[in-house]
Amino acid sequence: MSDDRRSVKTYVPAEQKDRWREHADELDMSQSEFVRTMVQAGRRGFSTVESEKTAEPDPTGSDPKGQSLETRVETRLADGPLSWEELVETVVGDFEDRLEDALDALQDRNRVRYNGRKGGYTLTDE
Protein backbone atom coordinates (compact mmCIF):
# COMPACT_ATOMS: atom_id res chain seq x y z
CA MET A 1 0.00 0.00 0.00
CA SER A 2 1.26 3.46 -0.83
CA ASP A 3 2.11 6.01 1.85
CA ASP A 4 -0.11 8.44 -0.04
CA ARG A 5 -3.39 7.93 1.84
CA ARG A 6 -6.73 9.68 1.49
CA SER A 7 -9.67 9.93 3.86
CA VAL A 8 -13.07 8.50 2.94
CA LYS A 9 -16.25 9.26 4.88
CA THR A 10 -19.51 7.40 4.94
CA TYR A 11 -22.67 7.74 6.96
CA VAL A 12 -24.45 4.66 8.25
CA PRO A 13 -27.23 4.08 10.80
CA ALA A 14 -26.02 4.12 14.40
CA GLU A 15 -27.00 0.46 14.88
CA GLN A 16 -24.88 -0.60 11.90
CA LYS A 17 -21.90 1.41 13.15
CA ASP A 18 -22.27 -0.27 16.54
CA ARG A 19 -22.29 -3.74 14.89
CA TRP A 20 -19.21 -2.82 12.86
CA ARG A 21 -17.42 -1.50 15.97
CA GLU A 22 -18.23 -4.67 17.92
CA HIS A 23 -17.04 -6.89 15.07
CA ALA A 24 -13.87 -4.82 14.67
CA ASP A 25 -13.22 -5.17 18.41
CA GLU A 26 -13.69 -8.95 18.18
CA LEU A 27 -11.11 -9.04 15.38
CA ASP A 28 -8.77 -6.69 17.29
CA MET A 29 -8.96 -4.14 14.46
CA SER A 30 -9.52 -0.41 14.37
CA GLN A 31 -12.81 0.66 12.81
CA SER A 32 -10.93 2.10 9.84
CA GLU A 33 -9.01 -1.13 9.31
CA PHE A 34 -12.23 -3.15 9.62
CA VAL A 35 -14.13 -1.05 7.06
CA ARG A 36 -11.16 -1.04 4.65
CA THR A 37 -10.84 -4.83 4.95
CA MET A 38 -14.58 -5.43 4.46
CA VAL A 39 -14.71 -3.14 1.42
CA GLN A 40 -11.77 -4.96 -0.16
CA ALA A 41 -13.41 -8.33 0.59
CA GLY A 42 -16.64 -7.08 -0.94
CA ARG A 43 -14.87 -5.87 -4.05
CA ARG A 44 -13.33 -9.31 -4.50
CA GLY A 45 -16.82 -10.78 -4.13
CA PHE A 46 -18.16 -8.49 -6.86
CA SER A 47 -15.42 -9.59 -9.21
CA THR A 48 -16.74 -13.13 -8.69
CA VAL A 49 -19.74 -12.36 -10.90
CA GLU A 50 -17.41 -11.80 -13.85
CA SER A 51 -15.26 -14.84 -13.04
CA GLU A 52 -18.36 -17.08 -12.96
CA LYS A 53 -18.73 -16.46 -16.68
CA THR A 54 -15.34 -18.10 -17.23
CA ALA A 55 -16.02 -20.83 -14.63
CA GLU A 56 -12.90 -19.95 -12.64
CA PRO A 57 -13.08 -20.60 -8.91
CA ASP A 58 -13.33 -17.52 -6.70
CA PRO A 59 -10.21 -17.13 -4.54
CA THR A 60 -12.20 -15.36 -1.77
CA GLY A 61 -14.48 -18.35 -1.20
CA SER A 62 -17.52 -16.21 -1.98
CA ASP A 63 -20.07 -18.11 -4.00
CA PRO A 64 -23.44 -16.47 -4.54
CA LYS A 65 -24.86 -19.79 -5.72
CA GLY A 66 -23.79 -21.44 -2.44
CA GLN A 67 -20.81 -23.68 -1.83
CA SER A 68 -20.87 -26.72 0.37
CA LEU A 69 -19.37 -26.23 3.80
CA GLU A 70 -16.51 -28.57 2.89
CA THR A 71 -15.65 -26.48 -0.18
CA ARG A 72 -15.75 -23.27 1.86
CA VAL A 73 -13.41 -24.76 4.49
CA GLU A 74 -10.99 -26.02 1.80
CA THR A 75 -11.00 -22.57 0.19
CA ARG A 76 -10.25 -20.87 3.53
CA LEU A 77 -7.42 -23.30 4.29
CA ALA A 78 -5.80 -22.90 0.86
CA ASP A 79 -3.79 -19.93 2.16
CA GLY A 80 -2.49 -21.78 5.20
CA PRO A 81 -3.55 -23.17 8.56
CA LEU A 82 -6.34 -21.59 10.60
CA SER A 83 -7.41 -22.29 14.16
CA TRP A 84 -10.85 -23.68 14.99
CA GLU A 85 -11.93 -20.21 16.10
CA GLU A 86 -10.71 -18.65 12.83
CA LEU A 87 -12.60 -21.26 10.79
CA VAL A 88 -15.77 -20.72 12.83
CA GLU A 89 -15.43 -16.95 12.36
CA THR A 90 -15.14 -17.26 8.58
CA VAL A 91 -18.26 -19.43 8.34
CA VAL A 92 -20.29 -17.47 10.91
CA GLY A 93 -19.07 -14.18 9.48
CA ASP A 94 -20.36 -15.16 6.04
CA PHE A 95 -23.76 -15.96 7.53
CA GLU A 96 -23.85 -12.74 9.56
CA ASP A 97 -23.02 -10.74 6.43
CA ARG A 98 -25.76 -12.49 4.46
CA LEU A 99 -28.26 -11.96 7.28
CA GLU A 100 -27.38 -8.27 7.49
CA ASP A 101 -27.77 -7.91 3.71
CA ALA A 102 -31.15 -9.64 3.86
CA LEU A 103 -32.35 -7.41 6.70
CA ASP A 104 -31.13 -4.30 4.87
CA ALA A 105 -32.98 -5.36 1.71
CA LEU A 106 -36.17 -6.12 3.66
CA GLN A 107 -35.94 -2.76 5.43
CA ASP A 108 -35.39 -0.98 2.10
CA ARG A 109 -38.61 -2.59 0.84
CA ASN A 110 -40.35 -1.65 4.11
CA ARG A 111 -41.09 -5.31 4.94
CA VAL A 112 -39.10 -5.33 8.19
CA ARG A 113 -38.13 -2.67 10.68
CA TYR A 114 -36.22 -2.50 13.93
CA ASN A 115 -38.50 -1.83 16.90
CA GLY A 116 -36.77 -1.47 20.25
CA ARG A 117 -40.06 -1.53 22.16
CA LYS A 118 -40.90 -4.94 20.72
CA GLY A 119 -37.39 -6.21 21.34
CA GLY A 120 -35.95 -6.33 17.84
CA TYR A 121 -36.83 -6.72 14.21
CA THR A 122 -40.51 -7.01 13.29
CA LEU A 123 -42.54 -7.44 10.13
CA THR A 124 -44.37 -4.35 9.00
CA ASP A 125 -48.11 -4.42 8.49
CA GLU A 126 -47.77 -3.77 4.75
PDB file of N, CA and C in Angstrom, residues 47-107:
ATOM      1  N   SER A  47     -16.139  -9.111  -8.039  1.00  0.00           N
ATOM      2  CA  SER A  47     -15.416  -9.592  -9.212  1.00  0.00           C
ATOM      3  C   SER A  47     -15.745 -11.050  -9.502  1.00  0.00           C
ATOM      4  N   THR A  48     -16.342 -11.735  -8.520  1.00  0.00           N
ATOM      5  CA  THR A  48     -16.737 -13.126  -8.694  1.00  0.00           C
ATOM      6  C   THR A  48     -17.774 -13.261  -9.793  1.00  0.00           C
ATOM      7  N   VAL A  49     -18.682 -12.289  -9.897  1.00  0.00           N
ATOM      8  CA  VAL A  49     -19.736 -12.361 -10.899  1.00  0.00           C
ATOM      9  C   VAL A  49     -19.126 -12.476 -12.288  1.00  0.00           C
ATOM     10  N   GLU A  50     -18.075 -11.710 -12.564  1.00  0.00           N
ATOM     11  CA  GLU A  50     -17.408 -11.798 -13.854  1.00  0.00           C
ATOM     12  C   GLU A  50     -16.682 -13.127 -14.013  1.00  0.00           C
ATOM     13  N   SER A  51     -16.037 -13.602 -12.932  1.00  0.00           N
ATOM     14  CA  SER A  51     -15.261 -14.841 -13.038  1.00  0.00           C
ATOM     15  C   SER A  51     -16.164 -16.051 -13.219  1.00  0.00           C
ATOM     16  N   GLU A  52     -17.437 -15.966 -12.768  1.00  0.00           N
ATOM     17  CA  GLU A  52     -18.363 -17.084 -12.962  1.00  0.00           C
ATOM     18  C   GLU A  52     -18.584 -17.353 -14.440  1.00  0.00           C
ATOM     19  N   LYS A  53     -18.514 -16.301 -15.254  1.00  0.00           N
ATOM     20  CA  LYS A  53     -18.727 -16.461 -16.683  1.00  0.00           C
ATOM     21  C   LYS A  53     -17.637 -17.326 -17.306  1.00  0.00           C
ATOM     22  N   THR A  54     -16.447 -17.303 -16.707  1.00  0.00           N
ATOM     23  CA  THR A  54     -15.337 -18.102 -17.227  1.00  0.00           C
ATOM     24  C   THR A  54     -15.153 -19.388 -16.435  1.00  0.00           C
ATOM     25  N   ALA A  55     -16.029 -19.614 -15.456  1.00  0.00           N
ATOM     26  CA  ALA A  55     -16.022 -20.830 -14.629  1.00  0.00           C
ATOM     27  C   ALA A  55     -14.736 -20.995 -13.838  1.00  0.00           C
ATOM     28  N   GLU A  56     -14.080 -19.885 -13.502  1.00  0.00           N
ATOM     29  CA  GLU A  56     -12.898 -19.955 -12.644  1.00  0.00           C
ATOM     30  C   GLU A  56     -13.349 -19.911 -11.195  1.00  0.00           C
ATOM     31  N   PRO A  57     -12.699 -20.660 -10.318  1.00  0.00           N
ATOM     32  CA  PRO A  57     -13.076 -20.603  -8.908  1.00  0.00           C
ATOM     33  C   PRO A  57     -12.734 -19.246  -8.310  1.00  0.00           C
ATOM     34  N   ASP A  58     -13.551 -18.804  -7.366  1.00  0.00           N
ATOM     35  CA  ASP A  58     -13.328 -17.522  -6.701  1.00  0.00           C
ATOM     36  C   ASP A  58     -12.331 -17.696  -5.567  1.00  0.00           C
ATOM     37  N   PRO A  59     -11.226 -16.961  -5.592  1.00  0.00           N
ATOM     38  CA  PRO A  59     -10.215 -17.126  -4.540  1.00  0.00           C
ATOM     39  C   PRO A  59     -10.677 -16.659  -3.166  1.00  0.00           C
ATOM     40  N   THR A  60     -11.738 -15.852  -3.071  1.00  0.00           N
ATOM     41  CA  THR A  60     -12.198 -15.365  -1.773  1.00  0.00           C
ATOM     42  C   THR A  60     -13.086 -16.373  -1.068  1.00  0.00           C
ATOM     43  N   GLY A  61     -13.557 -17.394  -1.802  1.00  0.00           N
ATOM     44  CA  GLY A  61     -14.477 -18.348  -1.204  1.00  0.00           C
ATOM     45  C   GLY A  61     -15.916 -17.884  -1.277  1.00  0.00           C
ATOM     46  N   SER A  62     -16.164 -16.706  -1.849  1.00  0.00           N
ATOM     47  CA  SER A  62     -17.517 -16.215  -1.984  1.00  0.00           C
ATOM     48  C   SER A  62     -18.184 -16.903  -3.161  1.00  0.00           C
ATOM     49  N   ASP A  63     -19.350 -17.446  -2.930  1.00  0.00           N
ATOM     50  CA  ASP A  63     -20.071 -18.112  -4.000  1.00  0.00           C
ATOM     51  C   ASP A  63     -21.548 -17.797  -3.865  1.00  0.00           C
ATOM     52  N   PRO A  64     -22.038 -16.849  -4.660  1.00  0.00           N
ATOM     53  CA  PRO A  64     -23.439 -16.468  -4.538  1.00  0.00           C
ATOM     54  C   PRO A  64     -24.401 -17.623  -4.774  1.00  0.00           C
ATOM     55  N   LYS A  65     -23.988 -18.645  -5.479  1.00  0.00           N
ATOM     56  CA  LYS A  65     -24.860 -19.787  -5.721  1.00  0.00           C
ATOM     57  C   LYS A  65     -24.812 -20.771  -4.560  1.00  0.00           C
ATOM     58  N   GLY A  66     -23.877 -20.593  -3.628  1.00  0.00           N
ATOM     59  CA  GLY A  66     -23.793 -21.435  -2.443  1.00  0.00           C
ATOM     60  C   GLY A  66     -22.845 -22.604  -2.591  1.00  0.00           C
ATOM     61  N   GLN A  67     -21.756 -22.573  -1.847  1.00  0.00           N
ATOM     62  CA  GLN A  67     -20.808 -23.676  -1.832  1.00  0.00           C
ATOM     63  C   GLN A  67     -21.152 -24.596  -0.668  1.00  0.00           C
ATOM     64  N   SER A  68     -20.729 -25.833  -0.775  1.00  0.00           N
ATOM     65  CA  SER A  68     -20.875 -26.722   0.366  1.00  0.00           C
ATOM     66  C   SER A  68     -19.923 -26.245   1.458  1.00  0.00           C
ATOM     67  N   LEU A  69     -20.229 -26.611   2.677  1.00  0.00           N
ATOM     68  CA  LEU A  69     -19.371 -26.226   3.797  1.00  0.00           C
ATOM     69  C   LEU A  69     -17.959 -26.762   3.600  1.00  0.00           C
ATOM     70  N   GLU A  70     -17.838 -27.983   3.102  1.00  0.00           N
ATOM     71  CA  GLU A  70     -16.515 -28.569   2.885  1.00  0.00           C
ATOM     72  C   GLU A  70     -15.704 -27.727   1.894  1.00  0.00           C
ATOM     73  N   THR A  71     -16.341 -27.298   0.820  1.00  0.00           N
ATOM     74  CA  THR A  71     -15.647 -26.479  -0.179  1.00  0.00           C
ATOM     75  C   THR A  71     -15.224 -25.152   0.415  1.00  0.00           C
ATOM     76  N   ARG A  72     -16.095 -24.545   1.222  1.00  0.00           N
ATOM     77  CA  ARG A  72     -15.754 -23.271   1.856  1.00  0.00           C
ATOM     78  C   ARG A  72     -14.563 -23.431   2.796  1.00  0.00           C
ATOM     79  N   VAL A  73     -14.537 -24.519   3.572  1.00  0.00           N
ATOM     80  CA  VAL A  73     -13.414 -24.765   4.487  1.00  0.00           C
ATOM     81  C   VAL A  73     -12.127 -24.971   3.694  1.00  0.00           C
ATOM     82  N   GLU A  74     -12.184 -25.788   2.635  1.00  0.00           N
ATOM     83  CA  GLU A  74     -10.994 -26.016   1.804  1.00  0.00           C
ATOM     84  C   GLU A  74     -10.482 -24.702   1.226  1.00  0.00           C
ATOM     85  N   THR A  75     -11.392 -23.858   0.762  1.00  0.00           N
ATOM     86  CA  THR A  75     -10.996 -22.571   0.192  1.00  0.00           C
ATOM     87  C   THR A  75     -10.297 -21.717   1.236  1.00  0.00           C
ATOM     88  N   ARG A  76     -10.840 -21.680   2.459  1.00  0.00           N
ATOM     89  CA  ARG A  76     -10.251 -20.866   3.526  1.00  0.00           C
ATOM     90  C   ARG A  76      -8.866 -21.385   3.909  1.00  0.00           C
ATOM     91  N   LEU A  77      -8.695 -22.703   3.876  1.00  0.00           N
ATOM     92  CA  LEU A  77      -7.425 -23.301   4.291  1.00  0.00           C
ATOM     93  C   LEU A  77      -6.367 -23.286   3.188  1.00  0.00           C
ATOM     94  N   ALA A  78      -6.747 -22.904   1.983  1.00  0.00           N
ATOM     95  CA  ALA A  78      -5.804 -22.898   0.859  1.00  0.00           C
ATOM     96  C   ALA A  78      -4.632 -21.941   1.101  1.00  0.00           C
ATOM     97  N   ASP A  79      -4.856 -20.901   1.888  1.00  0.00           N
ATOM     98  CA  ASP A  79      -3.793 -19.928   2.162  1.00  0.00           C
ATOM     99  C   ASP A  79      -2.955 -20.277   3.381  1.00  0.00           C
ATOM    100  N   GLY A  80      -3.276 -21.380   4.043  1.00  0.00           N
ATOM    101  CA  GLY A  80      -2.494 -21.781   5.203  1.00  0.00           C
ATOM    102  C   GLY A  80      -3.389 -22.196   6.353  1.00  0.00           C
ATOM    103  N   PRO A  81      -2.773 -22.656   7.435  1.00  0.00           N
ATOM    104  CA  PRO A  81      -3.550 -23.169   8.565  1.00  0.00           C
ATOM    105  C   PRO A  81      -4.336 -22.079   9.282  1.00  0.00           C
ATOM    106  N   LEU A  82      -5.504 -22.468   9.777  1.00  0.00           N
ATOM    107  CA  LEU A  82      -6.343 -21.595  10.600  1.00  0.00           C
ATOM    108  C   LEU A  82      -6.761 -22.363  11.841  1.00  0.00           C
ATOM    109  N   SER A  83      -6.936 -21.656  12.934  1.00  0.00           N
ATOM    110  CA  SER A  83      -7.414 -22.295  14.162  1.00  0.00           C
ATOM    111  C   SER A  83      -8.907 -22.590  14.032  1.00  0.00           C
ATOM    112  N   TRP A  84      -9.410 -23.379  14.950  1.00  0.00           N
ATOM    113  CA  TRP A  84     -10.846 -23.681  14.991  1.00  0.00           C
ATOM    114  C   TRP A  84     -11.632 -22.377  15.049  1.00  0.00           C
ATOM    115  N   GLU A  85     -11.224 -21.468  15.934  1.00  0.00           N
ATOM    116  CA  GLU A  85     -11.933 -20.206  16.100  1.00  0.00           C
ATOM    117  C   GLU A  85     -11.923 -19.396  14.804  1.00  0.00           C
ATOM    118  N   GLU A  86     -10.796 -19.383  14.093  1.00  0.00           N
ATOM    119  CA  GLU A  86     -10.713 -18.654  12.830  1.00  0.00           C
ATOM    120  C   GLU A  86     -11.631 -19.265  11.772  1.00  0.00           C
ATOM    121  N   LEU A  87     -11.697 -20.599  11.733  1.00  0.00           N
ATOM    122  CA  LEU A  87     -12.599 -21.259  10.788  1.00  0.00           C
ATOM    123  C   LEU A  87     -14.060 -20.966  11.131  1.00  0.00           C
ATOM    124  N   VAL A  88     -14.403 -21.026  12.403  1.00  0.00           N
ATOM    125  CA  VAL A  88     -15.770 -20.716  12.825  1.00  0.00           C
ATOM    126  C   VAL A  88     -16.105 -19.275  12.437  1.00  0.00           C
ATOM    127  N   GLU A  89     -15.191 -18.363  12.677  1.00  0.00           N
ATOM    128  CA  GLU A  89     -15.433 -16.949  12.358  1.00  0.00           C
ATOM    129  C   GLU A  89     -15.680 -16.749  10.867  1.00  0.00           C
ATOM    130  N   THR A  90     -14.936 -17.449  10.013  1.00  0.00           N
ATOM    131  CA  THR A  90     -15.145 -17.262   8.576  1.00  0.00           C
ATOM    132  C   THR A  90     -16.513 -17.771   8.154  1.00  0.00           C
ATOM    133  N   VAL A  91     -16.954 -18.879   8.711  1.00  0.00           N
ATOM    134  CA  VAL A  91     -18.258 -19.427   8.342  1.00  0.00           C
ATOM    135  C   VAL A  91     -19.378 -18.587   8.957  1.00  0.00           C
ATOM    136  N   VAL A  92     -19.266 -18.268  10.238  1.00  0.00           N
ATOM    137  CA  VAL A  92     -20.288 -17.466  10.908  1.00  0.00           C
ATOM    138  C   VAL A  92     -20.312 -16.062  10.321  1.00  0.00           C
ATOM    139  N   GLY A  93     -19.136 -15.512  10.056  1.00  0.00           N
ATOM    140  CA  GLY A  93     -19.068 -14.175   9.478  1.00  0.00           C
ATOM    141  C   GLY A  93     -19.790 -14.090   8.151  1.00  0.00           C
ATOM    142  N   ASP A  94     -19.642 -15.120   7.312  1.00  0.00           N
ATOM    143  CA  ASP A  94     -20.360 -15.164   6.042  1.00  0.00           C
ATOM    144  C   ASP A  94     -21.862 -15.135   6.281  1.00  0.00           C
ATOM    145  N   PHE A  95     -22.325 -15.916   7.240  1.00  0.00           N
ATOM    146  CA  PHE A  95     -23.756 -15.964   7.526  1.00  0.00           C
ATOM    147  C   PHE A  95     -24.238 -14.624   8.072  1.00  0.00           C
ATOM    148  N   GLU A  96     -23.468 -14.034   9.000  1.00  0.00           N
ATOM    149  CA  GLU A  96     -23.855 -12.740   9.563  1.00  0.00           C
ATOM    150  C   GLU A  96     -23.943 -11.681   8.471  1.00  0.00           C
ATOM    151  N   ASP A  97     -22.994 -11.697   7.537  1.00  0.00           N
ATOM    152  CA  ASP A  97     -23.021 -10.738   6.432  1.00  0.00           C
ATOM    153  C   ASP A  97     -24.262 -10.940   5.572  1.00  0.00           C
ATOM    154  N   ARG A  98     -24.577 -12.196   5.274  1.00  0.00           N
ATOM    155  CA  ARG A  98     -25.757 -12.490   4.455  1.00  0.00           C
ATOM    156  C   ARG A  98     -27.036 -12.090   5.178  1.00  0.00           C
ATOM    157  N   LEU A  99     -27.102 -12.347   6.493  1.00  0.00           N
ATOM    158  CA  LEU A  99     -28.265 -11.958   7.285  1.00  0.00           C
ATOM    159  C   LEU A  99     -28.419 -10.444   7.290  1.00  0.00           C
ATOM    160  N   GLU A 100     -27.317  -9.735   7.494  1.00  0.00           N
ATOM    161  CA  GLU A 100     -27.379  -8.273   7.495  1.00  0.00           C
ATOM    162  C   GLU A 100     -27.844  -7.744   6.141  1.00  0.00           C
ATOM    163  N   ASP A 101     -27.334  -8.308   5.054  1.00  0.00           N
ATOM    164  CA  ASP A 101     -27.768  -7.907   3.713  1.00  0.00           C
ATOM    165  C   ASP A 101     -29.260  -8.156   3.519  1.00  0.00           C
ATOM    166  N   ALA A 102     -29.731  -9.314   3.993  1.00  0.00           N
ATOM    167  CA  ALA A 102     -31.152  -9.644   3.860  1.00  0.00           C
ATOM    168  C   ALA A 102     -32.011  -8.669   4.654  1.00  0.00           C
ATOM    169  N   LEU A 103     -31.589  -8.362   5.891  1.00  0.00           N
ATOM    170  CA  LEU A 103     -32.348  -7.405   6.702  1.00  0.00           C
ATOM    171  C   LEU A 103     -32.344  -6.024   6.067  1.00  0.00           C
ATOM    172  N   ASP A 104     -31.195  -5.589   5.541  1.00  0.00           N
ATOM    173  CA  ASP A 104     -31.129  -4.298   4.867  1.00  0.00           C
ATOM    174  C   ASP A 104     -32.087  -4.246   3.683  1.00  0.00           C
ATOM    175  N   ALA A 105     -32.100  -5.306   2.881  1.00  0.00           N
ATOM    176  CA  ALA A 105     -32.985  -5.355   1.711  1.00  0.00           C
ATOM    177  C   ALA A 105     -34.452  -5.333   2.143  1.00  0.00           C
ATOM    178  N   LEU A 106     -34.793  -6.101   3.172  1.00  0.00           N
ATOM    179  CA  LEU A 106     -36.174  -6.115   3.663  1.00  0.00           C
ATOM    180  C   LEU A 106     -36.576  -4.758   4.236  1.00  0.00           C
ATOM    181  N   GLN A 107     -35.645  -4.083   4.910  1.00  0.00           N
ATOM    182  CA  GLN A 107     -35.944  -2.757   5.432  1.00  0.00           C
ATOM    183  C   GLN A 107     -36.097  -1.748   4.296  1.00  0.00           C
TER     184      GLN A 107
END
